[in-house]
Coordinates of C-alpha atoms in Angstrom, one line a residue:
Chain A
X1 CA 169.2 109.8 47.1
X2 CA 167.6 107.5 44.9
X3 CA 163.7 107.4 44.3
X4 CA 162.6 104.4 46.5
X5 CA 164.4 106.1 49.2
X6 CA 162.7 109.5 48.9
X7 CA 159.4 107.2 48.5
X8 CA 159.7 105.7 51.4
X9 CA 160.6 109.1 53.3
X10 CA 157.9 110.7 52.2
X11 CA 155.7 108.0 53.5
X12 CA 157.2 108.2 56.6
X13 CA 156.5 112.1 56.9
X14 CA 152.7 111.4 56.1
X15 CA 152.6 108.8 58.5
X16 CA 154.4 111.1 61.2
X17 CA 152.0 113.7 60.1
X18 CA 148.9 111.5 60.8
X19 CA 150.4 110.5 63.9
X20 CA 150.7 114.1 65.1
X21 CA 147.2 114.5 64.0
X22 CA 145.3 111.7 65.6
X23 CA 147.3 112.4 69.0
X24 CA 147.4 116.5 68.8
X25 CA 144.4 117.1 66.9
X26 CA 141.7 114.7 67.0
X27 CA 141.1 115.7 71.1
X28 CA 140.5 119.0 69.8
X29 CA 138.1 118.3 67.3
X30 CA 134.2 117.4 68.3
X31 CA 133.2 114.2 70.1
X32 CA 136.0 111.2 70.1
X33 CA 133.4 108.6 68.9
X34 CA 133.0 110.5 65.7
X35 CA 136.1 112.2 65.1
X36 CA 137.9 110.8 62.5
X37 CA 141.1 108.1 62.8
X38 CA 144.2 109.1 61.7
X39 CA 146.0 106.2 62.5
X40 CA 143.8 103.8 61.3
X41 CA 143.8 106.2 58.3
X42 CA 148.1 106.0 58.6
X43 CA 147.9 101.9 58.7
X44 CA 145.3 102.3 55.4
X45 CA 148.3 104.6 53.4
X46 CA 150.8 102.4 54.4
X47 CA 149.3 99.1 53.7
X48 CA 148.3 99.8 50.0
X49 CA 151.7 100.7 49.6
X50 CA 153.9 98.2 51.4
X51 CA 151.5 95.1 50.6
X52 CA 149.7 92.3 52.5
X53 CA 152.4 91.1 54.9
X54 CA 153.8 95.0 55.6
X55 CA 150.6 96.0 56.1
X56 CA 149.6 92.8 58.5
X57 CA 152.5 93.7 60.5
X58 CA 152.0 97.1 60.7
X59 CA 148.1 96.5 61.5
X60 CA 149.5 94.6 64.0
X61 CA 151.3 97.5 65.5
X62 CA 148.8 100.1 65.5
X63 CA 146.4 97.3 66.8
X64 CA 148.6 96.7 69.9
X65 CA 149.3 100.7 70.7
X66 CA 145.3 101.1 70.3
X67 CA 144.8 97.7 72.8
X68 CA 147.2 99.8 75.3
X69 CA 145.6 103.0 75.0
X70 CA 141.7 101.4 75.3
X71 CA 142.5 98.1 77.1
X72 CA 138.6 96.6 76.2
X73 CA 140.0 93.6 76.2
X74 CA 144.2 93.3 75.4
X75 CA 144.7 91.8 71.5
X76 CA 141.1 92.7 70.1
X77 CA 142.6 95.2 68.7
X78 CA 145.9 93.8 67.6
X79 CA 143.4 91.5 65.9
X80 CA 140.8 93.6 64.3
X81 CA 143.8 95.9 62.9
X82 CA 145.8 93.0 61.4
X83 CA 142.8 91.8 59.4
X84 CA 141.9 95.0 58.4
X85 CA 145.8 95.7 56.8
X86 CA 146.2 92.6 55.4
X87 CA 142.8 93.2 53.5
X88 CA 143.5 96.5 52.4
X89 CA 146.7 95.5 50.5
X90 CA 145.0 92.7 49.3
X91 CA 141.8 94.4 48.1
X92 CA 143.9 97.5 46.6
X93 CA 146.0 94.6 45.0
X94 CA 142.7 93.4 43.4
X95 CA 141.3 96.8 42.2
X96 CA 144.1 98.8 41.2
X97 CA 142.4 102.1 41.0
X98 CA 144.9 105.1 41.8
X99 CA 142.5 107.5 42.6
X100 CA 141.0 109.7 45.3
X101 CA 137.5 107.9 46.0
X102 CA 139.0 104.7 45.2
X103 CA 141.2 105.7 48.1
X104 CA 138.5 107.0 50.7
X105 CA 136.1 104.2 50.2
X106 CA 139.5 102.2 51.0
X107 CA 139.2 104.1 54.1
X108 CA 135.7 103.8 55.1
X109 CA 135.4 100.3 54.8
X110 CA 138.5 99.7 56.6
X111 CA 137.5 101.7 59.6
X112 CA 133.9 99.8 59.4
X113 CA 135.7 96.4 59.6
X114 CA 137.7 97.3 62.2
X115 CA 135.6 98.5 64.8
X116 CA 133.1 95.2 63.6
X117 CA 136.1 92.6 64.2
X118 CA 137.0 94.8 67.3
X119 CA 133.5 94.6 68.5
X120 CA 133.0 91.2 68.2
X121 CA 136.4 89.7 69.4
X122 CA 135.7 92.3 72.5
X123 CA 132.6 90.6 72.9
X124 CA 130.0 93.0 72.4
X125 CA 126.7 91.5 70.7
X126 CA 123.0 92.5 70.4
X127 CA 122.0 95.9 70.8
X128 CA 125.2 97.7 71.6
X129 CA 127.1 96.3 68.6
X130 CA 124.1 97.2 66.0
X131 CA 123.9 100.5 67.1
X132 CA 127.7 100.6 66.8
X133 CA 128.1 99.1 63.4
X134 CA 125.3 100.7 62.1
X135 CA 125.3 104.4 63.4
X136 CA 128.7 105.4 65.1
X137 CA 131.2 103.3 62.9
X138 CA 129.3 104.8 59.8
X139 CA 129.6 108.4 61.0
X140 CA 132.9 108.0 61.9
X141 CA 134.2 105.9 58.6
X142 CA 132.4 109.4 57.0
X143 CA 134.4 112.2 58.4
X144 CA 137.5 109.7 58.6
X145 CA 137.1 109.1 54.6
X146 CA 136.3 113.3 54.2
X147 CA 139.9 114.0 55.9
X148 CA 141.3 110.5 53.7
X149 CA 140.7 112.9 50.9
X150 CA 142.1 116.2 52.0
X151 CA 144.9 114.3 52.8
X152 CA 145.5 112.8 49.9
X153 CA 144.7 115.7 47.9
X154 CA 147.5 117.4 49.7
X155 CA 150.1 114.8 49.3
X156 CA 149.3 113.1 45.8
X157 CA 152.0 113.8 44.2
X158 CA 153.9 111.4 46.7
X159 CA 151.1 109.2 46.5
X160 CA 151.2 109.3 42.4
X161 CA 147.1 109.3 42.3
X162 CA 145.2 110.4 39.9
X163 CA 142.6 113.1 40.4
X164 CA 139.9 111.8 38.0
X165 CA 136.9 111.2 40.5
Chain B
X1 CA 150.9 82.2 35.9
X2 CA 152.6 84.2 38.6
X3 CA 156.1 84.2 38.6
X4 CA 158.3 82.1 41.1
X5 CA 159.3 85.3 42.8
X6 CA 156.0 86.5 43.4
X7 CA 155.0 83.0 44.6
X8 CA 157.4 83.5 47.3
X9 CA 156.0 87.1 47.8
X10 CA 152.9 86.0 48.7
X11 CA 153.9 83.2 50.4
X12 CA 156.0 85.3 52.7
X13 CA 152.9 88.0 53.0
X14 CA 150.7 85.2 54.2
X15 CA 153.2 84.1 56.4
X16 CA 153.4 87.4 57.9
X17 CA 150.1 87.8 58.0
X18 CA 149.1 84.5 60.0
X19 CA 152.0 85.0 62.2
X20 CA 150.0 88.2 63.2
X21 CA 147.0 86.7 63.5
X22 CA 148.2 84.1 65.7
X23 CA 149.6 86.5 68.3
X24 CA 147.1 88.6 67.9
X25 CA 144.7 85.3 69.3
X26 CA 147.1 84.4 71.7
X27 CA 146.8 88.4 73.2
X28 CA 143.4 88.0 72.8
X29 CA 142.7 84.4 74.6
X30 CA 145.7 85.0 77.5
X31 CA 144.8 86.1 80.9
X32 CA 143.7 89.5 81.6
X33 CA 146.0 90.7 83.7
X34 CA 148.9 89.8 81.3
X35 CA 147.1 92.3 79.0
X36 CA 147.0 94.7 81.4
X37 CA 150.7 94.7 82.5
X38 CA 151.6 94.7 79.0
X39 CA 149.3 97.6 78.2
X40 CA 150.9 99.5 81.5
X41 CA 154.3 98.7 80.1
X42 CA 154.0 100.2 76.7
X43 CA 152.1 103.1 78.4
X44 CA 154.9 103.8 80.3
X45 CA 157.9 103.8 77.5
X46 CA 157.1 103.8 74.1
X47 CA 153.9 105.3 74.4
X48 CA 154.3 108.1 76.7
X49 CA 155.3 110.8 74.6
X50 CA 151.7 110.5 72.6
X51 CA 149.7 109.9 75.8
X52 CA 151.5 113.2 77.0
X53 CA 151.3 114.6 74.0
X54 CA 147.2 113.7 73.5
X55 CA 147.1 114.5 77.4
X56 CA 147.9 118.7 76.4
X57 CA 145.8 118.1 73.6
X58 CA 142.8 117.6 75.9
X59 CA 144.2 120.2 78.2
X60 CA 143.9 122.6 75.6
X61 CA 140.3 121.7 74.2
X62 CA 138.8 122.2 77.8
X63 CA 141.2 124.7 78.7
X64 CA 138.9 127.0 76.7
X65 CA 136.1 125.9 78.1
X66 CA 137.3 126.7 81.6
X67 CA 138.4 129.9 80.7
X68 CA 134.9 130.9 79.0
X69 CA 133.0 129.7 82.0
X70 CA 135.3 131.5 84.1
X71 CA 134.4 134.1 82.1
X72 CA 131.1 134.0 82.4
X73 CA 131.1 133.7 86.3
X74 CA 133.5 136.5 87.0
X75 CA 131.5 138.8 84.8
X76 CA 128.2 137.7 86.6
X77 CA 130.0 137.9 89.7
X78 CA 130.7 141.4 89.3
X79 CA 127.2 142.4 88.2
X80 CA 126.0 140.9 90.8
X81 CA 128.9 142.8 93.3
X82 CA 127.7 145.8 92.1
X83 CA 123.9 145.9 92.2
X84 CA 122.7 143.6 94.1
X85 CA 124.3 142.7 97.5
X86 CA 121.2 141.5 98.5
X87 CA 121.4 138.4 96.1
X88 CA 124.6 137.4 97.7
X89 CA 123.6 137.4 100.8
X90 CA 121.0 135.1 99.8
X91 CA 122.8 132.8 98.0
X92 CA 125.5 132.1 100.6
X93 CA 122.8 131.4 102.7
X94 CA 121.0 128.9 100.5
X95 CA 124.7 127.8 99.8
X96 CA 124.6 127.2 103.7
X97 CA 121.7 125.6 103.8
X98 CA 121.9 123.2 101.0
X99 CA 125.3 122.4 102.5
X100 CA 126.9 122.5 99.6
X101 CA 130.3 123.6 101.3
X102 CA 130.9 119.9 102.6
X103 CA 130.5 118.4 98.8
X104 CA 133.3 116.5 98.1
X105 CA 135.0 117.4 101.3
X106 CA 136.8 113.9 100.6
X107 CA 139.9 113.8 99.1
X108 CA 140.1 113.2 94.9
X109 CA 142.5 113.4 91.9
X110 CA 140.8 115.2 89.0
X111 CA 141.4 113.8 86.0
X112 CA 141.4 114.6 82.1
X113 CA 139.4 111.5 80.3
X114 CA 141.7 110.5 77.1
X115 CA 138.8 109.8 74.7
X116 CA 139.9 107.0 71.8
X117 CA 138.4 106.8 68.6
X118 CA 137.9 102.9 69.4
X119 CA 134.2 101.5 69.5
X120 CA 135.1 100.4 72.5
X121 CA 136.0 103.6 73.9
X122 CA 133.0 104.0 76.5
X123 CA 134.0 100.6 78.0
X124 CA 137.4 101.7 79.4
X125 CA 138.6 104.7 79.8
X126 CA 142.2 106.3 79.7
X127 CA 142.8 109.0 82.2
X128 CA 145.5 111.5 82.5
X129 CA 146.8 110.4 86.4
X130 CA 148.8 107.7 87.4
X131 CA 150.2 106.6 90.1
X132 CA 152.3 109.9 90.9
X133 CA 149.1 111.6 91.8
X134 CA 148.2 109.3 94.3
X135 CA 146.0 107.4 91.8
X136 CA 145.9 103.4 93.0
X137 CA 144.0 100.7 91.4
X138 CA 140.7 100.0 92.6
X139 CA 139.9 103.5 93.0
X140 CA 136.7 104.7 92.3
X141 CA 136.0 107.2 89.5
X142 CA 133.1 109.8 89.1
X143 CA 131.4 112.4 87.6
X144 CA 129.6 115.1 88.9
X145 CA 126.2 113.0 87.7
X146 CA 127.3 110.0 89.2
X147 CA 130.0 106.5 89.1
X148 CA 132.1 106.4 85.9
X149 CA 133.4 103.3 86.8
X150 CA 136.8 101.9 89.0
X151 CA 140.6 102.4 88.1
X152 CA 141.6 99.1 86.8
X153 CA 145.5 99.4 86.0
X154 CA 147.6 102.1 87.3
X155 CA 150.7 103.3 86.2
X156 CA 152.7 106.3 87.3
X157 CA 151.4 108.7 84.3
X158 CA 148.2 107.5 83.2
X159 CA 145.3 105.0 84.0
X160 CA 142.7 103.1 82.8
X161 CA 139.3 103.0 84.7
X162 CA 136.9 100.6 83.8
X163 CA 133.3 102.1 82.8
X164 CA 130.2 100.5 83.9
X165 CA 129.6 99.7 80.5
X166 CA 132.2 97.4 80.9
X167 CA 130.5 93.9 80.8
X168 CA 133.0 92.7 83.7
X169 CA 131.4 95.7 85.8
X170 CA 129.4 95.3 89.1
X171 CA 128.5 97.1 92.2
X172 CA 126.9 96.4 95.1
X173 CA 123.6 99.3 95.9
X174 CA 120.6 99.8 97.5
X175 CA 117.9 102.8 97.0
X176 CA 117.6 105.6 98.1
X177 CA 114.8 104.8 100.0
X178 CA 116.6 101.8 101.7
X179 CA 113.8 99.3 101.4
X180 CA 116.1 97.5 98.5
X181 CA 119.5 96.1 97.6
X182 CA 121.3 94.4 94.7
X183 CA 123.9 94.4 92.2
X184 CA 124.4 97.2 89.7
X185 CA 125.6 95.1 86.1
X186 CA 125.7 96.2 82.6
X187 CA 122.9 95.0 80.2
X188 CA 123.6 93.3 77.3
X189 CA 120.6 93.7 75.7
X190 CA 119.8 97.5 75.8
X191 CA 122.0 100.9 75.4
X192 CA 121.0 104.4 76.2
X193 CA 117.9 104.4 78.6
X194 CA 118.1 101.0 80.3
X195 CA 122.0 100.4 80.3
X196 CA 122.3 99.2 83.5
X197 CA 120.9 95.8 85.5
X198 CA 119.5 96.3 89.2
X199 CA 119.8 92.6 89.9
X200 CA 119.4 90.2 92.6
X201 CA 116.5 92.3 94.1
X202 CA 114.1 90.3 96.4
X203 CA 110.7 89.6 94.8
X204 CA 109.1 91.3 98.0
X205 CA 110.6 94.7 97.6
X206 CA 109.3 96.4 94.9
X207 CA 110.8 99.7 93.6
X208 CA 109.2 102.1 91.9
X209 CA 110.2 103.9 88.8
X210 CA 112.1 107.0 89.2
X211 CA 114.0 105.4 92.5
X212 CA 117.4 106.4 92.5
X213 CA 120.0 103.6 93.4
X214 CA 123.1 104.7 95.1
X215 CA 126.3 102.6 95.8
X216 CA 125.9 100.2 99.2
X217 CA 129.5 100.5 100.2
X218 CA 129.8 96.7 100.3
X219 CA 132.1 95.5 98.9
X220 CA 135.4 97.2 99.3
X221 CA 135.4 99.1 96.2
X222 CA 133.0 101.9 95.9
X223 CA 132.4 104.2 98.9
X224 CA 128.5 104.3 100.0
X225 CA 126.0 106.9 98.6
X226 CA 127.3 107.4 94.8
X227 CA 124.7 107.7 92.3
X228 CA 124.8 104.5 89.8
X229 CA 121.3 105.4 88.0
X230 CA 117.2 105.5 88.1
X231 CA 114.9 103.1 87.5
X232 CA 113.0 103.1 84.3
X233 CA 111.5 99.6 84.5
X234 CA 111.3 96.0 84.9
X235 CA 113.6 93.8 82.7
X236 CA 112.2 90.2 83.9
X237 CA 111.4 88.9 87.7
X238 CA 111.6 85.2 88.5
X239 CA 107.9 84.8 90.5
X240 CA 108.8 84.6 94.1
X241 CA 111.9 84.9 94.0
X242 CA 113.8 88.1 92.6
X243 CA 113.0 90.8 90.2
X244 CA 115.4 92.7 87.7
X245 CA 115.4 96.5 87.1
X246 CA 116.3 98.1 84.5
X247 CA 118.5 101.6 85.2
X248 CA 119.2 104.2 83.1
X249 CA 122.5 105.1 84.3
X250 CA 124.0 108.6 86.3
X251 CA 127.1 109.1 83.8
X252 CA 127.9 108.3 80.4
X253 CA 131.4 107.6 80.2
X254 CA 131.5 107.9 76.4
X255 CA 130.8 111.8 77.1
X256 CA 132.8 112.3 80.1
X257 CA 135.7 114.8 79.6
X258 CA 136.4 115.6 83.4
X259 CA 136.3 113.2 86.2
X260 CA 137.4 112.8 89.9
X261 CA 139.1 109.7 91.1
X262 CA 138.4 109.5 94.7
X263 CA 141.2 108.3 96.7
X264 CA 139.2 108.3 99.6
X265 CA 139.1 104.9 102.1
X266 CA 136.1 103.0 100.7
X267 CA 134.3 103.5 103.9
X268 CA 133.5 106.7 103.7
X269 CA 129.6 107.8 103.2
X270 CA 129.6 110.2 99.8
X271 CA 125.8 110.5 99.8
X272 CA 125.7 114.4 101.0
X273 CA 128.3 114.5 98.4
X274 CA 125.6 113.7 95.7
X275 CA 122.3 115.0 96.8
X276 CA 119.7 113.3 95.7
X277 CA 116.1 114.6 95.4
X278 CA 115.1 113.0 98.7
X279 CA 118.4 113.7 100.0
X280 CA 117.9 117.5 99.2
X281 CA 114.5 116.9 100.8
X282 CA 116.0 116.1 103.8
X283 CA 118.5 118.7 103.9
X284 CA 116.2 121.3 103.1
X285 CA 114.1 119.8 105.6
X286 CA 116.6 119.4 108.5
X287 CA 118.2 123.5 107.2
X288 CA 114.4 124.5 108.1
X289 CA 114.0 122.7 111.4
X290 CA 117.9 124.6 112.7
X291 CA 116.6 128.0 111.1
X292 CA 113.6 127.2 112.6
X293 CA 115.7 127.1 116.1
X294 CA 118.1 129.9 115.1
X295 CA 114.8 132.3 114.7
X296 CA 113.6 130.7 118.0
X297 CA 116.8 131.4 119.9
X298 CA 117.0 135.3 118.2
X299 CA 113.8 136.0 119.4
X300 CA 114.2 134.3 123.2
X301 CA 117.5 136.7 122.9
X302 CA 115.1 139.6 121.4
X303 CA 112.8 139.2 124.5
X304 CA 115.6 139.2 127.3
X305 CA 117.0 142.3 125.7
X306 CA 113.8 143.9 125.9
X307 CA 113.0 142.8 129.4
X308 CA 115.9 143.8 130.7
X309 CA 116.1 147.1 129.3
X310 CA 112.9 147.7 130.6
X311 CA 114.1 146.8 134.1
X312 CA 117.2 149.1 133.4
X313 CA 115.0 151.8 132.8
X314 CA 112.5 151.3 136.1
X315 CA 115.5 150.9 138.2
X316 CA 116.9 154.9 136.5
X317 CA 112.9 156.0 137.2
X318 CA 113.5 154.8 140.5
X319 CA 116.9 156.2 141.2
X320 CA 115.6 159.7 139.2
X321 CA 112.3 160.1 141.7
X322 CA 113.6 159.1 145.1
X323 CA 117.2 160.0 144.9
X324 CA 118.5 159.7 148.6
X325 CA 121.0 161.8 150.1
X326 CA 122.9 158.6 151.3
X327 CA 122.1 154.8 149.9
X328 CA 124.3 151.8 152.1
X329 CA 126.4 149.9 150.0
X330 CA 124.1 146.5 150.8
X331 CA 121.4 147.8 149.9
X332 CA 122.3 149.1 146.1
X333 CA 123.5 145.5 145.8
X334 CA 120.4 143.9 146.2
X335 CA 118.5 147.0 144.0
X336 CA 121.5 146.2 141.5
X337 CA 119.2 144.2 138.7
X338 CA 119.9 140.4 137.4
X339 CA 121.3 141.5 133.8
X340 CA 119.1 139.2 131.5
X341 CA 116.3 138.5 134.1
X342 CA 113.6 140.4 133.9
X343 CA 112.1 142.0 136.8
X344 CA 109.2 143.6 137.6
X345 CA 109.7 147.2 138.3
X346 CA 108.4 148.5 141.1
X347 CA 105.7 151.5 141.3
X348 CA 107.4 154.6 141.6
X349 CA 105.1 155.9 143.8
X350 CA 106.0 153.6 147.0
X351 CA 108.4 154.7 149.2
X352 CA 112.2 153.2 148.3
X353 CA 115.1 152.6 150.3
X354 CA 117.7 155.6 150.0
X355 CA 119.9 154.5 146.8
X356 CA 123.6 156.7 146.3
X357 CA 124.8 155.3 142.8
X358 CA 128.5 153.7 143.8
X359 CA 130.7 153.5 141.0
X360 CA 130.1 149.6 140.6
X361 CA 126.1 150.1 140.8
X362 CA 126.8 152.9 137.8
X363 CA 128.4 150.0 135.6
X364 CA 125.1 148.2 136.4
X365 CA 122.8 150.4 135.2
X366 CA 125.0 151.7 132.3

């Protein structure tokens, strides 16, 4: 087995892993609005590894699994997801920095621009979306970024990241 | 410089990337219901293993809940079996008078709410029932607080109800009271306190804060008498011609982890099924006025027993002081007494007719 191969396995198991997690484990954990996103936190681990178009297509797929599960309004999140994958590649791209903060701010942001773009292409304005943006997405892009990092400390030697915080 | 191949790298990532983004518009701008049938599709196949799967999860999370408060309520159950019989007696009848056994005597489908860590999670919800628990679109969905919303797609596992957070969400109501009627809409302005609209009310009716508004049943939709929220205030009034309340709302969808989808005929009146204060009033009013008729009755009952057993006992002091030697058989049937008439016993001292106790007069007096 050659070592792309066993790369690209062990990024599937993650994934899998954060798949299991966000669908087994997250309904067991405190309030929903809160809790933190493994599969936006999957589509984050994936993109800064595949690249921009990998990670546009696969925002694009986790975006249209999340549009089926909370049908707000069908492609929002197909949208907000695509943008946010393609960015990540791109912005990891531009920074280059292997390690674990690097990483969760990755995270945090992402998750913060996602539910904005979601927001706003579901068409919520005013008061609802500022107390989105600025209380729940925070809170959430928190405690998704705090598990980004257990996570990753688990798994970084498939990750190859350095631990210099 | 970047090379020729990474050129074509990027190229082909933007490619992808806009290719994406175009869908991703044309799923956004296309007609709702091609949304939804596409949503219910993937539901159905690829997704069903995680909704199933997220579906035990939730199971799980509340079925520890469940078992605590069942728990709790068997252990105060049997203190209260063993000290204080009393107590229960009591509470079945306050049970009986607050009527709480015909609550929800309509039929429902309880469902597990499938929270999503989406911001727009409190607009639509994902619920654990489909179509295989009788589960039809249209149906609406509650809490035991109040509307959640209506089921907006179906499918045969799962659904997805539409909150009235929702900004497509309306119902017709009235208040409580009855003196005014409009239509319940999100606002767009507020959250928390003063989610809700009470629009379209005529300028003439004025409702006061603290009015509860209930669903009107017109419509089609929602059945009559669900609670939709309480006023708080005035958001703006057009002089002379209608005013606008602003509701704080029954439910909070965003919080909800059990509700019942009623698959009851919209006609149906749920408001005993949601007592209000003024509807608890009433009850409590109208459980007074038949206890009220119940003690009234007992004691009429009380009285007649009394009377007659008096009479029972004048007719023995009869029998025991002028006991004849031979009675005719007419004559016991007219001193035979009316059972629950009373009757005025005669003195003992006056002279009776002779009186032999037959067998049948016997019964009488026994």
């Amino acid at each position: 087995m050659n070592v792309s191969r066993a790369n690209r396995l062990q990024l599937a198991l993650v994934l899998s892993v954060l798949v299991l997690l966000h669908f087994y484990v997250r309904p067991r954990l405190w309030s929903a609005r809160v809790s933190p996103d493994f599969l936006l936190m999957a589509l984050v681990f994936f993109s800064m590894r595949a690249g921009p178009g990998a990670g546009a297509v696969a925002g694009f797929v986790v975006g249209v699994v999340t549009d089926a599960l909370t049908p707000a309004r069908f492609g929002a999140g197909a949208l907000a997801h695509t943008v946010v994958g393609y960015l990540v590649a791109w912005a990891r791209a531009v920074f280059f920095a292997d390690n674990l903060a690097v990483y969760a701010g990755f995270v945090a942001a992402a998750l913060w621009l996602r539910d904005l773009v979601l927001l706003v292409a579901s068409g919520t304005y005013h008061s609802p979306l500022l107390a989105e943006v600025t209380l729940y997405s925070p809170l959430q892009a928190l405690t998704t970024a705090l598990f980004a990092l257990l996570i990753l400390a688990a798994f970084r030697e498939w990750f190859a990241i350095r631990l210099d915080l | 410089m970047s090379s020729a191949s990474e050129r074509s790298y990027t190229r082909r990532d933007t490619v992808m990337f806009l290719v994406c983004l175009g869908v991703s518009l044309i799923a956004l701008f296309s007609p709702a219901h091609l949304g939804l049938a596409v949503s219910e599709a993937l539901r159905g196949t690829v997704l069903a293993p995680l909704v199933w799967l997220q579906a035990r999860a939730e199971e799980g999370r509340t079925g520890r809940a469940r078992l605590h408060a069942i728990t709790v309520q068997r252990d105060s159950t049997s203190y209260v079996a063993q000290g204080l019989p009393s107590l229960i007696a009591e509470n079945e009848r306050l049970r009986q008078l607050l009527s709480l056994s015909r609550r929800l005597n309509t039929p429902y489908v309880a469902a597990e709410v499938l929270h999503q860590a989406q911001a727009t999670d409190g607009r639509t919800l994902l619920l654990d029932v489909g179509t295989r628990n009788g589960v039809a679109e249209f149906d609406p969905v509650v809490a035991p607080e109040g509307l959640i919303g209506v089921v907006l797609n179906a499918s045969e596992r799962s659904s997805v109800v539409m909150s009235w957070a929702h900004p497509e969400f309306r119902v017709s109501a009235f208040t409580v009271t009855g003196n005014a009627s409009g239509v319940v809409a999100p606002s767009l302005l507020t959250t928390g306190d003063g989610a809700l609209e009470f629009r379209g009310v005529p300028y003439r009716d004025s409702v006061p804060p603290g009015t509860l508004v209930l669903s009107s049943g017109l419509g089609g939709v929602y059945p009559k008498g669900i609670p939709v929220g309480t006023v708080t205030g005035i958001v703006r009034e057009q002089t002379g011609w209608e005013r606008v309340y602003r509701l704080r709302p029954a439910a909070n969808p965003g919080s909800a982890a059990h509700v019942l989808v009623l698959v009851t005929p919209p006609d149906v009146d749920l408001a005993r099924a949601f007592p209000s204060d003024s509807a608890l009033e009433a009850m409590r009013l109208d459980s007074i006025a038949r206890v009220r008729r119940a003690d009234s009755l007992a004691d009429a009952e009380r009285l007649a027993r009394a009377a007659r057993a008096e009479s029972l006992a004048a007719v023995r002091r009869d029998t025991t002081v002028a006991r004849p030697a031979r009675r005719p058989a007419a004559t016991a049937e007219t001193a035979r007494p009316a059972a629950p008439t009373p009757r005025p016993a005669p003195p003992p001292a006056q002279p009776q007719p002779p009186a032999t106790p037959s067998p049948a007069g016997g019964d009488s007096v026994r």
